[in-house]
Amino acid sequence: MIKIRINTKPLPYCFLLFVSAFISTKSVAQLVVIPIETQHNALVLQTDTNKHLGTIYFGKKLSKSTEYTKVSAQFKQTPDYTGVLNSVYTPSGSRNLLEPAITVTHADGNNSLDLKYVKHELKNINSNVSLLSIFLKDPIYNFKVTLQYKIYFKEDVIEQWSAISHGEKGNVTLHKYASANLYLKGGNYYLTQYHGDWAKEMQPEESKLTHGIKTLDSKLGTRADLFQPPVFMVSLNKPATEDEGTVLFAGLAYSGNFRTDLEVDYQDNLRIISGINNYASPYTLKPNEEFTTPVFLYTLSTQGKGAASRNLHNWARDYKLLDGNGSRLTLLNNWEATYFDFNENKLARLLKDTKKLGVELFLLDDGWFANKYPRNGDVAGLGDWQENKKKLPNGISSLLKEARQNQVKFGIWIEPEMVNPKSELYEKHPDWVVKQPNRPEHYFRNQLVLDLTNPKVQDFVYGVVDDLFTKNPELAYIKWDCNAVIYNAHSATLKNQDHFYIEYVRGLYKVLEKIRAKYPKVPMMLCSGGGGRVDYAALQYFTEFWPSDNTDAMERIFMQWEYSYFYPSIATANHVTDWGKQPIKFRTDVAMMGKLGFDIVVSELAEKDLKFCQEAIKNYDDVKSTIWAGNQYRLSDPRTANVASMLYVNEDKTTGVIFNYLVNNRYGANSSSPILLKGLDPSKNYRIHEINLYPGTNSTIKADQVYSGDFLSTVGFNPDVNSGRTSVILKIEQAK
């Protein structure tokens, strides 16, 4: 065996790449082996004698990289009749008999495709990140696919996508064009997927994958995550727990129609193929045009779900989320205080309440715009982005002045991608709307979607934001909503309607890129009638997302728990509202587990409730850096225990915050046993004291006790949660 090391001077956190050349006694063919190694894992690719590139190993990194080539011989499975079951990017129409990653019709009408390894290149981006490009080509047709692997060594995260091009004499039709094609071996596979609807986001379901194909997908066009988020987990051999088991976390970073196929093949191996949903979207690829798919991202953990989620959190904060290591603004929203019924005087009082409450920003929600068809409900005005003269005779500038006088910042709600049929915009530009010309209009929340495939519409949507900032440069925050899905998909200006769904998302990203080029640091909330558009492609442009319009604190415990597997707390916008039956303390405590906000009528708060909120904001300011940037540990699952418990620990393991909630109201339900803490240094000593106490109440936690990290992780700590103490927040500090 001849082994060639590509990195002559490997960087501290860079994966190692080897090209191994084997001279077989039966063949002179050269086999290329490419182990892609992160800190703990290895994804190993190898060519066969026909230069087909397949996956021979995906799992925990071996100490000897030369032993990866010995893995395949340990499996005595049914023969691979195709020779491409483990293909890194499975083509259709030739030898493959299972679900393909790519399907094409060539310029001459031929439907077959064969992809063979040509070469690969490695680029070190920095000491932690590398980009591997693998070039594949059809031996008959001038058709190429470049597989891209962006490897984050320390975080064990891989981003994967494909770039497809050709040099044929006519157009080629892409019928399927996945981003990635993974191949895993395990005794059994257990899928955790999510489903939902408005106010019921992120409902988990775990099931054993059986032979055949399980498809997770969306065909909604926009607000694509409404029924089915693009993220999922797969446990190998047995269901993973928080701290044990091998589990893959994955998801497509894309804000439109997605599709993930999970196929257990006849050899009992699992093939995962994910990318843009090819539903109603054959793509005509011109000669020398490159079609680049969205990123499919994944992390593998052999130490359970907790490690996988912390991998993603660290990766997201450092590399993907806009300003992921920055700060966030606490705010007061007017929505539940006024809904559409407000004027300058009402808002002036709310701005004073913002200062009184102690938060940093006032957010003006829906209803501030439109004159011919005033926005007094959700049936009219959407698309007409001029200030309503009756509600705001002096414009937004007067509100900014009032905010300045109260020493708070000012933000505003928009929904620029949508339009009400009852609007001036619709009357002037009916051709700007997504609709079939010969079919009746069908509305979602009394509105239609603007056609972002149209460059004029892109300019309009960008102009909505740009005009607001041009006229009001002190504007400090945008809440970007998106409430409708696409019915009757059709563009009045797009030449090829088969490209509609793809071009819509491209248009959206063009607008967001243009906004961020001019306004790179302005905080923006990604809202979509709740969590209808939560993915890492969109979160490159937004500082936070709105998980759900359901702000009932009890419901939010469960939703935020599931979101926390994939997204860091700094990205999760949580508001205290009047939803639900819980007291103000419970509601506030739950909202503090991410980016805190309020949507309450401050003037109607009881004296003690107001005092509690004011003190809670001060407590939050003290611990928010640990919540946002710390390592997150799920201690007690609300779905299986009486008490939900979540811990955040800073990097130095010197301070932490534990959130504890009673989630079972049956008689006698309480924290009967100590809860094992995680992430602490066993050699350090800690003190634990309760914060966020309601005025007039005393803690049952003895703040003068000292515990070793070893004791807290072995014996645990009881937060004393019961029907009289339904929400308990504990601060952990190293005892000096």
mmCIF file of N, CA and C in Angstrom, residues 112-206:
data_model
loop_
_atom_site.group_PDB
_atom_site.id
_atom_site.type_symbol
_atom_site.label_atom_id
_atom_site.label_comp_id
_atom_site.label_asym_id
_atom_site.label_seq_id
_atom_site.Cartn_x
_atom_site.Cartn_y
_atom_site.Cartn_z
ATOM 1 N N SER A 112 -29.910 7.831 -19.183
ATOM 2 C CA SER A 112 -28.953 7.130 -18.331
ATOM 3 C C SER A 112 -27.855 8.080 -17.852
ATOM 4 N N LEU A 113 -27.268 7.713 -16.711
ATOM 5 C CA LEU A 113 -26.162 8.506 -16.177
ATOM 6 C C LEU A 113 -25.225 7.577 -15.418
ATOM 7 N N ASP A 114 -23.948 7.775 -15.629
ATOM 8 C CA ASP A 114 -22.923 7.033 -14.895
ATOM 9 C C ASP A 114 -21.906 8.065 -14.424
ATOM 10 N N LEU A 115 -21.595 8.085 -13.143
ATOM 11 C CA LEU A 115 -20.662 9.073 -12.595
ATOM 12 C C LEU A 115 -19.431 8.361 -12.058
ATOM 13 N N LYS A 116 -18.269 8.744 -12.571
ATOM 14 C CA LYS A 116 -17.017 8.130 -12.149
ATOM 15 C C LYS A 116 -16.074 9.185 -11.580
ATOM 16 N N TYR A 117 -15.271 8.718 -10.641
ATOM 17 C CA TYR A 117 -14.305 9.590 -9.981
ATOM 18 C C TYR A 117 -13.260 10.094 -10.974
ATOM 19 N N VAL A 118 -12.978 11.408 -10.905
ATOM 20 C CA VAL A 118 -11.939 12.019 -11.733
ATOM 21 C C VAL A 118 -10.757 12.463 -10.874
ATOM 22 N N LYS A 119 -11.057 13.272 -9.855
ATOM 23 C CA LYS A 119 -10.005 13.760 -8.962
ATOM 24 C C LYS A 119 -10.673 14.421 -7.764
ATOM 25 N N HIS A 120 -9.853 14.839 -6.794
ATOM 26 C CA HIS A 120 -10.382 15.632 -5.687
ATOM 27 C C HIS A 120 -9.339 16.652 -5.271
ATOM 28 N N GLU A 121 -9.817 17.721 -4.656
ATOM 29 C CA GLU A 121 -8.950 18.806 -4.223
ATOM 30 C C GLU A 121 -9.314 19.202 -2.805
ATOM 31 N N LEU A 122 -8.323 19.599 -2.048
ATOM 32 C CA LEU A 122 -8.518 20.019 -0.663
ATOM 33 C C LEU A 122 -8.049 21.454 -0.486
ATOM 34 N N LYS A 123 -8.877 22.245 0.168
ATOM 35 C CA LYS A 123 -8.512 23.628 0.477
ATOM 36 C C LYS A 123 -8.705 23.861 1.963
ATOM 37 N N ASN A 124 -7.639 24.307 2.637
ATOM 38 C CA ASN A 124 -7.744 24.669 4.046
ATOM 39 C C ASN A 124 -8.203 26.114 4.150
ATOM 40 N N ILE A 125 -9.391 26.324 4.681
ATOM 41 C CA ILE A 125 -9.936 27.675 4.808
ATOM 42 C C ILE A 125 -9.336 28.375 6.016
ATOM 43 N N ASN A 126 -9.256 27.677 7.117
ATOM 44 C CA ASN A 126 -8.568 28.169 8.312
ATOM 45 C C ASN A 126 -8.157 26.963 9.152
ATOM 46 N N SER A 127 -7.741 27.186 10.391
ATOM 47 C CA SER A 127 -7.234 26.096 11.208
ATOM 48 C C SER A 127 -8.292 25.075 11.598
ATOM 49 N N ASN A 128 -9.568 25.396 11.389
ATOM 50 C CA ASN A 128 -10.651 24.491 11.787
ATOM 51 C C ASN A 128 -11.508 24.021 10.619
ATOM 52 N N VAL A 129 -11.500 24.754 9.519
ATOM 53 C CA VAL A 129 -12.443 24.505 8.423
ATOM 54 C C VAL A 129 -11.695 24.173 7.140
ATOM 55 N N SER A 130 -12.141 23.121 6.466
ATOM 56 C CA SER A 130 -11.561 22.722 5.183
ATOM 57 C C SER A 130 -12.676 22.442 4.187
ATOM 58 N N LEU A 131 -12.348 22.603 2.914
ATOM 59 C CA LEU A 131 -13.297 22.325 1.840
ATOM 60 C C LEU A 131 -12.714 21.271 0.918
ATOM 61 N N LEU A 132 -13.415 20.156 0.815
ATOM 62 C CA LEU A 132 -13.027 19.072 -0.082
ATOM 63 C C LEU A 132 -13.950 19.078 -1.294
ATOM 64 N N SER A 133 -13.364 19.104 -2.480
ATOM 65 C CA SER A 133 -14.130 19.045 -3.727
ATOM 66 C C SER A 133 -13.794 17.748 -4.439
ATOM 67 N N ILE A 134 -14.824 16.969 -4.757
ATOM 68 C CA ILE A 134 -14.639 15.698 -5.460
ATOM 69 C C ILE A 134 -15.320 15.811 -6.822
ATOM 70 N N PHE A 135 -14.558 15.561 -7.876
ATOM 71 C CA PHE A 135 -15.042 15.745 -9.238
ATOM 72 C C PHE A 135 -15.443 14.400 -9.838
ATOM 73 N N LEU A 136 -16.695 14.319 -10.288
ATOM 74 C CA LEU A 136 -17.237 13.125 -10.933
ATOM 75 C C LEU A 136 -17.653 13.474 -12.358
ATOM 76 N N LYS A 137 -17.573 12.494 -13.251
ATOM 77 C CA LYS A 137 -17.950 12.754 -14.650
ATOM 78 C C LYS A 137 -18.497 11.484 -15.293
ATOM 79 N N ASP A 138 -19.460 11.677 -16.180
ATOM 80 C CA ASP A 138 -19.970 10.565 -16.989
ATOM 81 C C ASP A 138 -18.929 10.238 -18.065
ATOM 82 N N PRO A 139 -18.582 8.954 -18.250
ATOM 83 C CA PRO A 139 -17.553 8.614 -19.245
ATOM 84 C C PRO A 139 -18.011 8.773 -20.687
ATOM 85 N N ILE A 140 -19.308 8.843 -20.922
ATOM 86 C CA ILE A 140 -19.844 8.960 -22.283
ATOM 87 C C ILE A 140 -20.262 10.391 -22.595
ATOM 88 N N TYR A 141 -20.991 10.999 -21.671
ATOM 89 C CA TYR A 141 -21.507 12.354 -21.885
ATOM 90 C C TYR A 141 -20.629 13.366 -21.144
ATOM 91 N N ASN A 142 -20.595 14.563 -21.675
ATOM 92 C CA ASN A 142 -19.852 15.653 -21.027
ATOM 93 C C ASN A 142 -20.719 16.239 -19.909
ATOM 94 N N PHE A 143 -20.891 15.432 -18.880
ATOM 95 C CA PHE A 143 -21.769 15.778 -17.760
ATOM 96 C C PHE A 143 -20.976 15.599 -16.470
ATOM 97 N N LYS A 144 -20.983 16.629 -15.627
ATOM 98 C CA LYS A 144 -20.122 16.637 -14.445
ATOM 99 C C LYS A 144 -20.911 16.956 -13.175
ATOM 100 N N VAL A 145 -20.474 16.350 -12.098
ATOM 101 C CA VAL A 145 -20.979 16.678 -10.764
ATOM 102 C C VAL A 145 -19.775 16.877 -9.849
ATOM 103 N N THR A 146 -19.761 18.001 -9.129
ATOM 104 C CA THR A 146 -18.734 18.243 -8.116
ATOM 105 C C THR A 146 -19.387 18.151 -6.749
ATOM 106 N N LEU A 147 -18.931 17.210 -5.949
ATOM 107 C CA LEU A 147 -19.429 17.065 -4.579
ATOM 108 C C LEU A 147 -18.557 17.916 -3.656
ATOM 109 N N GLN A 148 -19.198 18.760 -2.867
ATOM 110 C CA GLN A 148 -18.478 19.654 -1.966
ATOM 111 C C GLN A 148 -18.738 19.227 -0.520
ATOM 112 N N TYR A 149 -17.669 19.112 0.241
ATOM 113 C CA TYR A 149 -17.752 18.784 1.666
ATOM 114 C C TYR A 149 -17.022 19.882 2.436
ATOM 115 N N LYS A 150 -17.752 20.643 3.197
ATOM 116 C CA LYS A 150 -17.136 21.654 4.057
ATOM 117 C C LYS A 150 -17.097 21.079 5.464
ATOM 118 N N ILE A 151 -15.885 20.882 5.972
ATOM 119 C CA ILE A 151 -15.703 20.126 7.207
ATOM 120 C C ILE A 151 -15.284 21.060 8.332
ATOM 121 N N TYR A 152 -16.028 21.007 9.425
ATOM 122 C CA TYR A 152 -15.731 21.772 10.629
ATOM 123 C C TYR A 152 -15.182 20.777 11.650
ATOM 124 N N PHE A 153 -13.862 20.741 11.768
ATOM 125 C CA PHE A 153 -13.175 19.690 12.505
ATOM 126 C C PHE A 153 -13.609 19.625 13.966
ATOM 127 N N LYS A 154 -13.497 20.730 14.674
ATOM 128 C CA LYS A 154 -13.745 20.737 16.114
ATOM 129 C C LYS A 154 -15.201 20.436 16.440
ATOM 130 N N GLU A 155 -16.120 20.887 15.603
ATOM 131 C CA GLU A 155 -17.555 20.733 15.870
ATOM 132 C C GLU A 155 -18.131 19.416 15.342
ATOM 133 N N ASP A 156 -17.345 18.639 14.604
ATOM 134 C CA ASP A 156 -17.836 17.379 14.010
ATOM 135 C C ASP A 156 -19.015 17.613 13.071
ATOM 136 N N VAL A 157 -19.040 18.740 12.405
ATOM 137 C CA VAL A 157 -20.134 19.085 11.494
ATOM 138 C C VAL A 157 -19.622 19.080 10.059
ATOM 139 N N ILE A 158 -20.429 18.555 9.159
ATOM 140 C CA ILE A 158 -20.126 18.586 7.729
ATOM 141 C C ILE A 158 -21.286 19.239 6.987
ATOM 142 N N GLU A 159 -20.957 20.189 6.129
ATOM 143 C CA GLU A 159 -21.921 20.740 5.174
ATOM 144 C C GLU A 159 -21.614 20.104 3.822
ATOM 145 N N GLN A 160 -22.639 19.625 3.165
ATOM 146 C CA GLN A 160 -22.419 18.964 1.875
ATOM 147 C C GLN A 160 -23.395 19.486 0.843
ATOM 148 N N TRP A 161 -22.898 19.699 -0.364
ATOM 149 C CA TRP A 161 -23.766 20.105 -1.464
ATOM 150 C C TRP A 161 -23.138 19.656 -2.779
ATOM 151 N N SER A 162 -23.865 19.825 -3.867
ATOM 152 C CA SER A 162 -23.369 19.393 -5.171
ATOM 153 C C SER A 162 -23.499 20.525 -6.182
ATOM 154 N N ALA A 163 -22.574 20.525 -7.143
ATOM 155 C CA ALA A 163 -22.618 21.483 -8.256
ATOM 156 C C ALA A 163 -22.669 20.670 -9.549
ATOM 157 N N ILE A 164 -23.711 20.901 -10.346
ATOM 158 C CA ILE A 164 -23.994 20.081 -11.524
ATOM 159 C C ILE A 164 -23.835 20.938 -12.777
ATOM 160 N N SER A 165 -23.121 20.426 -13.762
ATOM 161 C CA SER A 165 -22.930 21.172 -15.010
ATOM 162 C C SER A 165 -22.718 20.189 -16.162
ATOM 163 N N HIS A 166 -22.749 20.725 -17.378
ATOM 164 C CA HIS A 166 -22.505 19.863 -18.544
ATOM 165 C C HIS A 166 -22.018 20.717 -19.714
ATOM 166 N N GLY A 167 -21.438 20.034 -20.686
ATOM 167 C CA GLY A 167 -20.993 20.697 -21.909
ATOM 168 C C GLY A 167 -21.596 20.049 -23.132
ATOM 169 N N GLU A 168 -22.834 19.555 -23.011
ATOM 170 C CA GLU A 168 -23.506 18.903 -24.137
ATOM 171 C C GLU A 168 -23.985 19.947 -25.154
ATOM 172 N N LYS A 169 -24.434 19.509 -26.282
ATOM 173 C CA LYS A 169 -24.772 20.414 -27.380
ATOM 174 C C LYS A 169 -26.167 21.017 -27.266
ATOM 175 N N GLY A 170 -26.891 20.622 -26.254
ATOM 176 C CA GLY A 170 -28.210 21.188 -26.013
ATOM 177 C C GLY A 170 -28.498 21.190 -24.530
ATOM 178 N N ASN A 171 -29.727 21.524 -24.181
ATOM 179 C CA ASN A 171 -30.096 21.566 -22.768
ATOM 180 C C ASN A 171 -30.257 20.160 -22.190
ATOM 181 N N VAL A 172 -29.924 20.037 -20.929
ATOM 182 C CA VAL A 172 -30.135 18.806 -20.179
ATOM 183 C C VAL A 172 -31.221 19.066 -19.140
ATOM 184 N N THR A 173 -32.111 18.097 -18.931
ATOM 185 C CA THR A 173 -33.160 18.242 -17.923
ATOM 186 C C THR A 173 -32.766 17.486 -16.664
ATOM 187 N N LEU A 174 -32.748 18.208 -15.545
ATOM 188 C CA LEU A 174 -32.513 17.590 -14.244
ATOM 189 C C LEU A 174 -33.861 17.250 -13.630
ATOM 190 N N HIS A 175 -34.116 15.981 -13.404
ATOM 191 C CA HIS A 175 -35.373 15.548 -12.803
ATOM 192 C C HIS A 175 -35.248 15.393 -11.294
ATOM 193 N N LYS A 176 -34.045 15.076 -10.833
ATOM 194 C CA LYS A 176 -33.757 15.032 -9.401
ATOM 195 C C LYS A 176 -32.321 15.486 -9.205
ATOM 196 N N TYR A 177 -32.078 16.219 -8.120
ATOM 197 C CA TYR A 177 -30.774 16.873 -7.954
ATOM 198 C C TYR A 177 -30.526 17.079 -6.461
ATOM 199 N N ALA A 178 -30.191 15.981 -5.799
ATOM 200 C CA ALA A 178 -30.014 16.010 -4.347
ATOM 201 C C ALA A 178 -28.740 16.756 -3.964
ATOM 202 N N SER A 179 -28.718 17.182 -2.715
ATOM 203 C CA SER A 179 -27.520 17.818 -2.168
ATOM 204 C C SER A 179 -26.534 16.791 -1.650
ATOM 205 N N ALA A 180 -27.052 15.706 -1.071
ATOM 206 C CA ALA A 180 -26.189 14.717 -0.447
ATOM 207 C C ALA A 180 -26.817 13.340 -0.501
ATOM 208 N N ASN A 181 -25.970 12.325 -0.400
ATOM 209 C CA ASN A 181 -26.366 10.922 -0.467
ATOM 210 C C ASN A 181 -25.515 10.175 0.560
ATOM 211 N N LEU A 182 -26.048 9.986 1.777
ATOM 212 C CA LEU A 182 -25.300 9.312 2.831
ATOM 213 C C LEU A 182 -25.608 7.813 2.835
ATOM 214 N N TYR A 183 -24.693 7.065 3.420
ATOM 215 C CA TYR A 183 -24.825 5.603 3.449
ATOM 216 C C TYR A 183 -24.323 5.136 4.808
ATOM 217 N N LEU A 184 -25.223 4.496 5.583
ATOM 218 C CA LEU A 184 -24.871 4.065 6.936
ATOM 219 C C LEU A 184 -25.161 2.585 7.120
ATOM 220 N N LYS A 185 -24.335 1.949 7.939
ATOM 221 C CA LYS A 185 -24.536 0.549 8.283
ATOM 222 C C LYS A 185 -24.863 0.448 9.771
ATOM 223 N N GLY A 186 -25.930 -0.274 10.098
ATOM 224 C CA GLY A 186 -26.324 -0.475 11.483
ATOM 225 C C GLY A 186 -27.302 -1.631 11.575
ATOM 226 N N GLY A 187 -27.459 -2.156 12.766
ATOM 227 C CA GLY A 187 -28.392 -3.265 12.931
ATOM 228 C C GLY A 187 -29.834 -2.835 12.732
ATOM 229 N N ASN A 188 -30.162 -1.669 13.269
ATOM 230 C CA ASN A 188 -31.494 -1.082 13.119
ATOM 231 C C ASN A 188 -31.334 0.430 13.056
ATOM 232 N N TYR A 189 -32.408 1.101 12.595
ATOM 233 C CA TYR A 189 -32.363 2.556 12.453
ATOM 234 C C TYR A 189 -33.655 3.131 13.028
ATOM 235 N N TYR A 190 -33.506 4.153 13.864
ATOM 236 C CA TYR A 190 -34.663 4.765 14.513
ATOM 237 C C TYR A 190 -34.701 6.242 14.147
ATOM 238 N N LEU A 191 -35.770 6.621 13.459
ATOM 239 C CA LEU A 191 -35.936 7.987 12.960
ATOM 240 C C LEU A 191 -36.729 8.826 13.959
ATOM 241 N N THR A 192 -36.198 9.986 14.313
ATOM 242 C CA THR A 192 -36.976 11.005 15.023
ATOM 243 C C THR A 192 -37.255 12.126 14.042
ATOM 244 N N GLN A 193 -38.511 12.293 13.709
ATOM 245 C CA GLN A 193 -38.942 13.333 12.784
ATOM 246 C C GLN A 193 -39.895 14.271 13.516
ATOM 247 N N TYR A 194 -40.253 15.357 12.854
ATOM 248 C CA TYR A 194 -41.128 16.351 13.480
ATOM 249 C C TYR A 194 -42.275 16.693 12.542
ATOM 250 N N HIS A 195 -43.400 17.018 13.154
ATOM 251 C CA HIS A 195 -44.561 17.444 12.375
ATOM 252 C C HIS A 195 -45.241 18.563 13.139
ATOM 253 N N GLY A 196 -46.260 19.166 12.543
ATOM 254 C CA GLY A 196 -46.966 20.223 13.255
ATOM 255 C C GLY A 196 -47.947 20.953 12.376
ATOM 256 N N ASP A 197 -48.358 22.092 12.876
ATOM 257 C CA ASP A 197 -49.288 22.994 12.203
ATOM 258 C C ASP A 197 -49.157 24.314 12.941
ATOM 259 N N TRP A 198 -49.962 25.290 12.564
ATOM 260 C CA TRP A 198 -49.915 26.556 13.267
ATOM 261 C C TRP A 198 -50.190 26.322 14.762
ATOM 262 N N ALA A 199 -49.331 26.884 15.596
ATOM 263 C CA ALA A 199 -49.424 26.797 17.058
ATOM 264 C C ALA A 199 -49.147 25.397 17.598
ATOM 265 N N LYS A 200 -48.695 24.489 16.726
ATOM 266 C CA LYS A 200 -48.376 23.120 17.165
ATOM 267 C C LYS A 200 -47.046 22.666 16.562
ATOM 268 N N GLU A 201 -46.091 23.569 16.508
ATOM 269 C CA GLU A 201 -44.819 23.267 15.856
ATOM 270 C C GLU A 201 -43.980 22.248 16.630
ATOM 271 N N MET A 202 -43.081 21.599 15.902
ATOM 272 C CA MET A 202 -42.038 20.715 16.439
ATOM 273 C C MET A 202 -42.584 19.614 17.349
ATOM 274 N N GLN A 203 -43.544 18.877 16.829
ATOM 275 C CA GLN A 203 -44.066 17.717 17.540
ATOM 276 C C GLN A 203 -43.250 16.490 17.125
ATOM 277 N N PRO A 204 -42.551 15.847 18.070
ATOM 278 C CA PRO A 204 -41.650 14.752 17.693
ATOM 279 C C PRO A 204 -42.372 13.416 17.543
ATOM 280 N N GLU A 205 -41.838 12.593 16.662
ATOM 281 C CA GLU A 205 -42.287 11.209 16.507
ATOM 282 C C GLU A 205 -41.049 10.344 16.271
ATOM 283 N N GLU A 206 -40.923 9.270 17.023
ATOM 284 C CA GLU A 206 -39.813 8.346 16.808
ATOM 285 C C GLU A 206 -40.363 7.007 16.344
#
